[in-house]
Tab-separated table of C-alpha atoms and ligand atoms in Angstrom:
chain	number	residue	atom	x	y	z
A	1	MET	CA	10.300	56.511	-48.376
A	2	GLY	CA	8.690	60.106	-49.200
A	3	PHE	CA	4.837	61.424	-49.503
A	4	ILE	CA	5.281	61.140	-52.937
A	5	LYS	CA	7.021	57.986	-54.157
A	6	ARG	CA	4.213	56.788	-51.159
A	7	VAL	CA	1.271	58.292	-52.713
A	8	ARG	CA	3.043	56.198	-56.322
A	9	GLU	CA	3.452	53.103	-55.178
A	10	GLU	CA	0.032	52.825	-53.581
A	11	ILE	CA	-1.443	53.601	-57.215
A	12	ARG	CA	0.765	51.132	-58.709
A	13	VAL	CA	-0.114	48.667	-55.860
A	14	ILE	CA	-3.806	49.421	-56.493
A	15	ARG	CA	-3.437	49.170	-60.248
A	16	GLU	CA	-1.270	45.824	-60.232
A	17	ARG	CA	-4.054	43.966	-57.608
A	18	ASP	CA	-7.333	44.639	-58.685
A	19	PRO	CA	-8.170	43.841	-62.028
A	20	ALA	CA	-11.404	45.776	-61.784
A	21	ILE	CA	-9.713	49.041	-61.809
A	22	HIS	CA	-9.758	51.413	-65.539
A	23	SER	CA	-7.825	54.822	-64.373
A	24	SER	CA	-5.631	55.831	-61.969
A	25	MET	CA	-7.648	58.312	-60.809
A	26	GLU	CA	-9.685	55.675	-60.186
A	27	VAL	CA	-7.103	54.807	-57.063
A	28	PHE	CA	-8.144	58.339	-55.054
A	29	LEU	CA	-11.472	56.523	-54.408
A	30	TYR	CA	-10.679	53.415	-53.142
A	31	PRO	CA	-10.861	52.609	-48.902
A	32	SER	CA	-7.089	51.283	-49.085
A	33	PHE	CA	-5.681	54.199	-50.429
A	34	ARG	CA	-6.890	56.212	-48.478
A	35	VAL	CA	-6.456	54.021	-44.811
A	36	MET	CA	-2.696	53.699	-45.745
A	37	LEU	CA	-1.948	56.928	-46.127
A	38	HIS	CA	-3.388	57.339	-42.780
A	39	TYR	CA	-1.825	54.973	-41.428
A	40	ARG	CA	1.706	55.208	-43.277
A	41	ILE	CA	1.494	59.165	-41.543
A	42	ALA	CA	-0.240	57.694	-38.055
A	43	HIS	CA	3.147	54.868	-37.770
A	44	ARG	CA	5.475	57.591	-38.198
A	45	LEU	CA	3.685	59.503	-35.229
A	46	TYR	CA	3.480	56.545	-33.191
A	47	GLN	CA	7.226	55.638	-33.875
A	48	GLY	CA	7.923	59.176	-32.773
A	49	GLY	CA	6.268	58.433	-29.315
A	50	HIS	CA	3.236	60.886	-30.005
A	51	TYR	CA	0.784	57.944	-29.191
A	52	PHE	CA	-2.474	60.565	-28.707
A	53	LEU	CA	-1.722	62.030	-32.406
A	54	ALA	CA	-1.182	58.938	-34.251
A	55	ARG	CA	-4.339	57.171	-32.562
A	56	TRP	CA	-6.254	60.037	-33.616
A	57	ILE	CA	-5.346	60.407	-37.284
A	58	SER	CA	-5.604	56.317	-37.054
A	59	GLN	CA	-9.442	56.883	-35.937
A	60	ARG	CA	-9.655	59.480	-39.118
A	61	GLY	CA	-8.564	56.661	-41.407
A	62	VAL	CA	-11.288	54.406	-39.873
A	63	ARG	CA	-14.429	57.149	-39.898
A	64	ARG	CA	-13.543	57.653	-43.614
A	65	THR	CA	-12.949	53.451	-44.691
A	66	GLY	CA	-14.019	51.046	-42.183
A	67	ILE	CA	-11.352	49.837	-41.818
A	68	GLU	CA	-8.422	50.010	-38.300
A	69	ILE	CA	-5.486	49.567	-38.753
A	70	HIS	CA	-3.539	50.533	-35.221
A	71	PRO	CA	-0.863	52.460	-35.694
A	72	GLY	CA	1.599	50.779	-33.467
A	73	ALA	CA	0.957	47.447	-36.178
A	74	GLU	CA	4.617	47.207	-39.040
A	75	ILE	CA	3.474	47.274	-42.943
A	76	GLY	CA	6.044	46.291	-45.544
A	77	ASP	CA	5.889	47.428	-48.965
A	78	GLY	CA	2.753	46.312	-51.462
A	79	PHE	CA	0.417	46.051	-49.091
A	80	PHE	CA	-3.535	45.726	-50.580
A	81	ILE	CA	-6.371	45.374	-49.104
A	82	ASP	CA	-9.700	45.280	-51.886
A	83	HIS	CA	-12.649	46.495	-50.557
A	84	GLY	CA	-11.979	46.341	-46.944
A	85	ASN	CA	-14.778	47.549	-44.528
A	86	GLY	CA	-14.649	45.592	-41.369
A	87	VAL	CA	-10.881	44.865	-41.457
A	88	ILE	CA	-9.179	44.798	-37.943
A	89	ILE	CA	-5.107	44.976	-37.882
A	90	GLY	CA	-4.031	45.268	-34.264
A	91	GLU	CA	-0.785	46.998	-32.333
A	92	THR	CA	1.378	44.317	-32.362
A	93	THR	CA	0.585	42.611	-36.129
A	94	ILE	CA	3.514	42.614	-38.458
A	95	ILE	CA	3.210	42.958	-41.646
A	96	GLY	CA	5.344	41.343	-45.361
A	97	ASN	CA	5.866	42.572	-48.439
A	98	ASN	CA	3.234	42.306	-50.982
A	99	VAL	CA	0.398	41.054	-48.432
A	100	THR	CA	-2.976	40.913	-49.757
A	101	LEU	CA	-6.163	41.457	-47.307
A	102	TYR	CA	-10.003	40.939	-48.039
A	103	GLN	CA	-12.975	43.138	-46.679
A	104	GLY	CA	-13.553	41.441	-42.982
A	105	VAL	CA	-10.473	39.640	-41.951
A	106	THR	CA	-9.467	40.881	-38.537
A	107	LEU	CA	-5.531	40.486	-37.663
A	108	GLY	CA	-6.348	40.419	-33.877
A	109	GLY	CA	-5.263	39.051	-30.595
A	110	THR	CA	-6.894	35.917	-28.242
A	111	GLY	CA	-7.479	38.474	-25.486
A	112	LYS	CA	-4.597	35.971	-23.431
A	113	GLU	CA	-1.407	36.682	-24.449
A	114	HIS	CA	0.623	40.080	-23.146
A	115	GLY	CA	2.868	41.403	-25.727
A	116	LYS	CA	3.135	40.048	-28.820
A	117	ARG	CA	-0.651	39.336	-28.844
A	118	HIS	CA	-1.133	39.673	-32.902
A	119	PRO	CA	0.237	37.578	-35.895
A	120	THR	CA	3.166	38.212	-38.488
A	121	ILE	CA	2.011	37.649	-41.659
A	122	GLU	CA	5.324	36.954	-44.121
A	123	ASP	CA	5.538	38.143	-47.871
A	124	ASN	CA	3.205	37.383	-50.519
A	125	VAL	CA	0.560	35.868	-47.737
A	126	MET	CA	-2.984	36.362	-49.368
A	127	ILE	CA	-6.116	36.380	-46.666
A	128	SER	CA	-9.915	35.923	-48.076
A	129	ALA	CA	-13.160	37.699	-46.399
A	130	GLY	CA	-13.863	36.937	-42.941
A	131	ALA	CA	-11.072	35.410	-42.098
A	132	LYS	CA	-9.931	35.716	-38.719
A	133	ILE	CA	-6.319	35.071	-37.691
A	134	LEU	CA	-6.211	35.505	-33.777
A	135	GLY	CA	-3.198	35.312	-31.516
A	136	SER	CA	0.909	36.171	-32.393
A	137	PHE	CA	1.868	33.103	-34.201
A	138	THR	CA	3.462	33.404	-37.897
A	139	ILE	CA	1.235	32.977	-41.804
A	140	GLY	CA	4.586	31.576	-43.510
A	141	ALA	CA	5.123	33.101	-46.784
A	142	ASN	CA	2.959	32.583	-49.979
A	143	SER	CA	0.163	31.214	-47.982
A	144	LYS	CA	-3.688	31.663	-48.624
A	145	ILE	CA	-6.097	31.570	-46.147
A	146	GLY	CA	-9.862	30.772	-47.059
A	147	ALA	CA	-13.134	33.062	-46.920
A	148	GLY	CA	-14.308	32.243	-43.373
A	149	SER	CA	-11.683	30.821	-41.854
A	150	VAL	CA	-10.380	30.862	-38.561
A	151	VAL	CA	-6.864	30.639	-37.802
A	152	LEU	CA	-5.384	29.671	-34.584
A	153	LYS	CA	-2.355	28.536	-34.853
A	154	ALA	CA	0.874	28.627	-36.782
A	155	VAL	CA	1.197	28.294	-40.962
A	156	PRO	CA	3.634	26.672	-42.338
A	157	PRO	CA	4.918	28.380	-45.912
A	158	ASN	CA	3.611	28.615	-49.375
A	159	SER	CA	0.126	26.733	-47.787
A	160	THR	CA	-3.429	26.852	-48.522
A	161	VAL	CA	-5.312	26.675	-45.126
A	162	VAL	CA	-9.707	26.998	-44.848
A	163	GLY	CA	-11.868	25.717	-42.357
A	164	VAL	CA	-12.749	26.761	-38.965
A	165	PRO	CA	-10.644	26.053	-37.222
A	166	GLY	CA	-7.901	26.822	-39.751
A	167	ARG	CA	-6.100	23.276	-40.865
A	168	VAL	CA	-4.182	23.281	-43.935
A	169	VAL	CA	-5.190	22.249	-47.001
A	170	LYS	CA	-2.681	21.701	-49.328
A	171	ARG	CA	0.950	22.927	-49.438
A	172	HIS	CA	3.173	23.577	-52.380
A	173	ASN	CA	0.396	23.630	-54.368
A	174	THR	CA	-0.415	20.143	-54.064
A	175	VAL	CA	-3.576	18.362	-52.129
A	176	CYS	CA	-2.728	17.481	-48.973
A	177	PRO	CA	-3.274	14.198	-48.159
A	178	ARG	CA	-6.386	13.876	-45.409
A	179	GLU	CA	-4.327	11.764	-41.959
A	180	THR	CA	-1.774	15.129	-42.150
A	181	MET	CA	-4.425	17.783	-42.416
A	182	ASP	CA	-4.758	16.846	-38.902
A	183	HIS	CA	-2.437	19.898	-36.902
A	184	ASP	CA	-3.186	18.583	-33.555
A	185	ASN	CA	-2.147	14.889	-34.046
A	186	LEU	CA	0.870	15.461	-36.566
A	187	PRO	CA	3.884	13.583	-35.749
A	188	ASP	CA	6.308	14.950	-32.829
A	189	PRO	CA	9.475	12.725	-32.975
A	190	VAL	CA	10.581	15.118	-29.783
A	191	ARG	CA	7.728	14.173	-27.713
A	192	GLU	CA	8.570	10.010	-29.017
A	193	ASP	CA	11.851	10.176	-28.717
A	194	ILE	CA	11.603	11.456	-24.970
A	195	GLN	CA	8.425	8.677	-24.578
A	196	ASN	CA	11.085	5.916	-25.752
A	197	LEU	CA	13.545	6.859	-23.382
A	198	GLN	CA	10.860	7.062	-20.646
A	199	GLU	CA	10.200	3.408	-21.636
A	200	ALA	CA	13.818	2.105	-21.705
A	201	ASN	CA	14.518	3.654	-17.962
A	202	SER	CA	11.095	2.167	-16.595
A	203	VAL	CA	12.060	-1.391	-18.091
A	204	LEU	CA	16.134	-0.184	-16.350
A	205	ILE	CA	14.745	0.766	-12.638
A	206	SER	CA	12.350	-2.630	-12.646
A	207	ARG	CA	15.622	-4.425	-13.477
A	208	LEU	CA	17.966	-3.102	-11.007
A	209	LEU	CA	15.263	-3.807	-8.486
A	210	GLU	CA	14.957	-7.039	-9.615
A	211	THR	CA	18.582	-7.723	-9.212
A	212	GLU	CA	18.243	-5.881	-6.118
A	213	ASN	CA	15.857	-8.339	-4.486
A	214	GLN	CA	18.491	-11.670	-6.380
A	215	ILE	CA	21.312	-10.256	-4.309
A	216	ARG	CA	19.260	-9.782	-1.450
A	217	GLN	CA	18.153	-13.236	-1.491
A	218	LEU	CA	21.610	-14.609	-2.577
A	219	ARG	CA	23.167	-12.651	1.158
A	220	ARG	CA	20.106	-14.290	2.588
A	221	GLU	CA	21.030	-17.447	1.742
A	222	LEU	CA	24.806	-17.454	2.269
A	223	ASP	CA	23.774	-16.029	5.835
A	224	GLN	CA	21.985	-19.026	6.570
A	225	GLU	CA	24.761	-21.176	5.224
A	226	LYS	CA	27.332	-19.377	7.565
A	227	ALA	CA	24.590	-20.172	10.531
A	228	GLU	CA	24.510	-23.501	9.866
A	229	LYS	CA	28.044	-24.222	9.297
A	230	ARG	CA	28.941	-22.604	12.637
A	231	GLU	CA	26.408	-24.509	14.491
A	232	ASN	CA	27.575	-27.776	12.605
A	233	ARG	CA	31.538	-26.868	14.025
B	1	COA	C1	-8.512	29.299	-50.323
B	1	COA	C2	-8.749	30.137	-51.443
B	1	COA	C3	-7.789	31.572	-51.766
B	1	COA	C4	-8.164	29.013	-52.566
B	1	COA	O1	-6.821	28.375	-52.694
B	1	COA	P1	-6.171	27.566	-53.608
B	1	COA	O2	-4.865	27.150	-53.148
B	1	COA	O3	-6.704	27.624	-54.637
B	1	COA	O4	-7.487	25.935	-52.994
B	1	COA	P2	-8.565	25.344	-53.427
B	1	COA	O5	-9.707	26.300	-54.145
B	1	COA	O6	-7.864	24.242	-54.818
B	1	COA	O7	-9.346	24.386	-53.286
B	1	COA	C5	-8.598	23.691	-51.676
B	1	COA	C6	-9.670	22.762	-50.730
B	1	COA	O8	-10.307	23.547	-49.923
B	1	COA	C7	-11.503	24.291	-50.084
B	1	COA	N1	-11.680	25.638	-49.505
B	1	COA	C8	-11.603	26.292	-50.868
B	1	COA	N2	-12.294	27.808	-50.227
B	1	COA	C9	-12.433	27.358	-48.705
B	1	COA	C10	-13.287	28.341	-47.936
B	1	COA	N3	-13.397	29.288	-48.148
B	1	COA	N4	-13.927	27.102	-46.993
B	1	COA	C11	-13.526	26.156	-46.778
B	1	COA	N5	-12.912	25.399	-47.822
B	1	COA	C12	-12.748	25.779	-48.866
B	1	COA	C13	-11.747	23.519	-51.529
B	1	COA	O9	-13.532	23.210	-51.876
B	1	COA	C14	-11.213	22.417	-51.779
B	1	COA	O10	-11.569	21.235	-51.060
B	1	COA	P3	-11.571	19.952	-51.604
B	1	COA	O11	-9.707	19.404	-52.015
B	1	COA	O12	-11.742	18.283	-50.833
B	1	COA	O13	-11.717	19.816	-53.399
B	1	COA	C15	-10.282	30.323	-52.155
B	1	COA	O14	-10.848	29.009	-52.097
B	1	COA	C16	-10.768	31.333	-50.961
B	1	COA	O15	-11.436	31.435	-50.006
B	1	COA	N6	-10.939	32.559	-52.309
B	1	COA	C17	-11.746	33.529	-51.721
B	1	COA	C18	-11.486	35.198	-52.068
B	1	COA	C19	-12.036	35.859	-51.127
B	1	COA	O16	-12.077	36.828	-50.217
B	1	COA	N7	-12.494	36.691	-52.348
B	1	COA	C20	-13.351	38.203	-51.717
B	1	COA	C21	-13.523	38.570	-52.862
B	1	COA	S1	-14.614	40.038	-52.700
């Protein structure tokens, strides 16, 4: 997309997404607008291998807006950061189309992963003020992350996640029953199948051992019988 087209696109997104805006001129005062122009240029330089220049432009954007987007991050169209201060987006983050973030959001790593270490955010996701998404998992399309949540695991599409650690409280706009909210204890059919197989296996092994013992016992009795017959002759 050319520069002018990109500027028009950023103006359209802000006008569409922020009800507090009164005129197109106001767009130029938005940190989201300023940082996205810095990011789009820095990202191109990063892709061309000009890492220092990319970081330099990116850091200028940080000083002016308080929003830090690493030039290596991949961001789709229709991206909007409302208010903006304190937003951090890590190098290997991938963001789809029409994603909205509020102030204080971190799309970061846990410090334990290498390579792809930041989240992937699918289309139309909204991440509320102060939420932290940490790790290289995916937030499914059309999901909402509640203010102040700390999300450490993948989120299925069309979900609402709240709390610390983040848990799904709604899917497809329907409240999830309490028992299905506990992500750590969700039913795992593959694990259950393996457990069933292991149990069946140990039953088979104990039956096999029992049969072997019976055969040994029969052999002993047979040998004894033969020996007695020989003695009687
Ligand atoms: C999560 C959010 C987007 C609402 O999504 P929703 O799908 O409409 O969900 P609901 O409002 O129906 O809430 C579902 C449940 O989560 C709870 N909940 C909502 N937001 C929460 C939050 N941030 N932390 C903890 N619990 C929260 C609700 O109380 C409700 O619980 P209940 O079913 O026991 O009553 C919204 O609550 C939120 O966090 N908005 C913040 C937006 C923001 O950052 N604004 C800043 C502007 S400057």
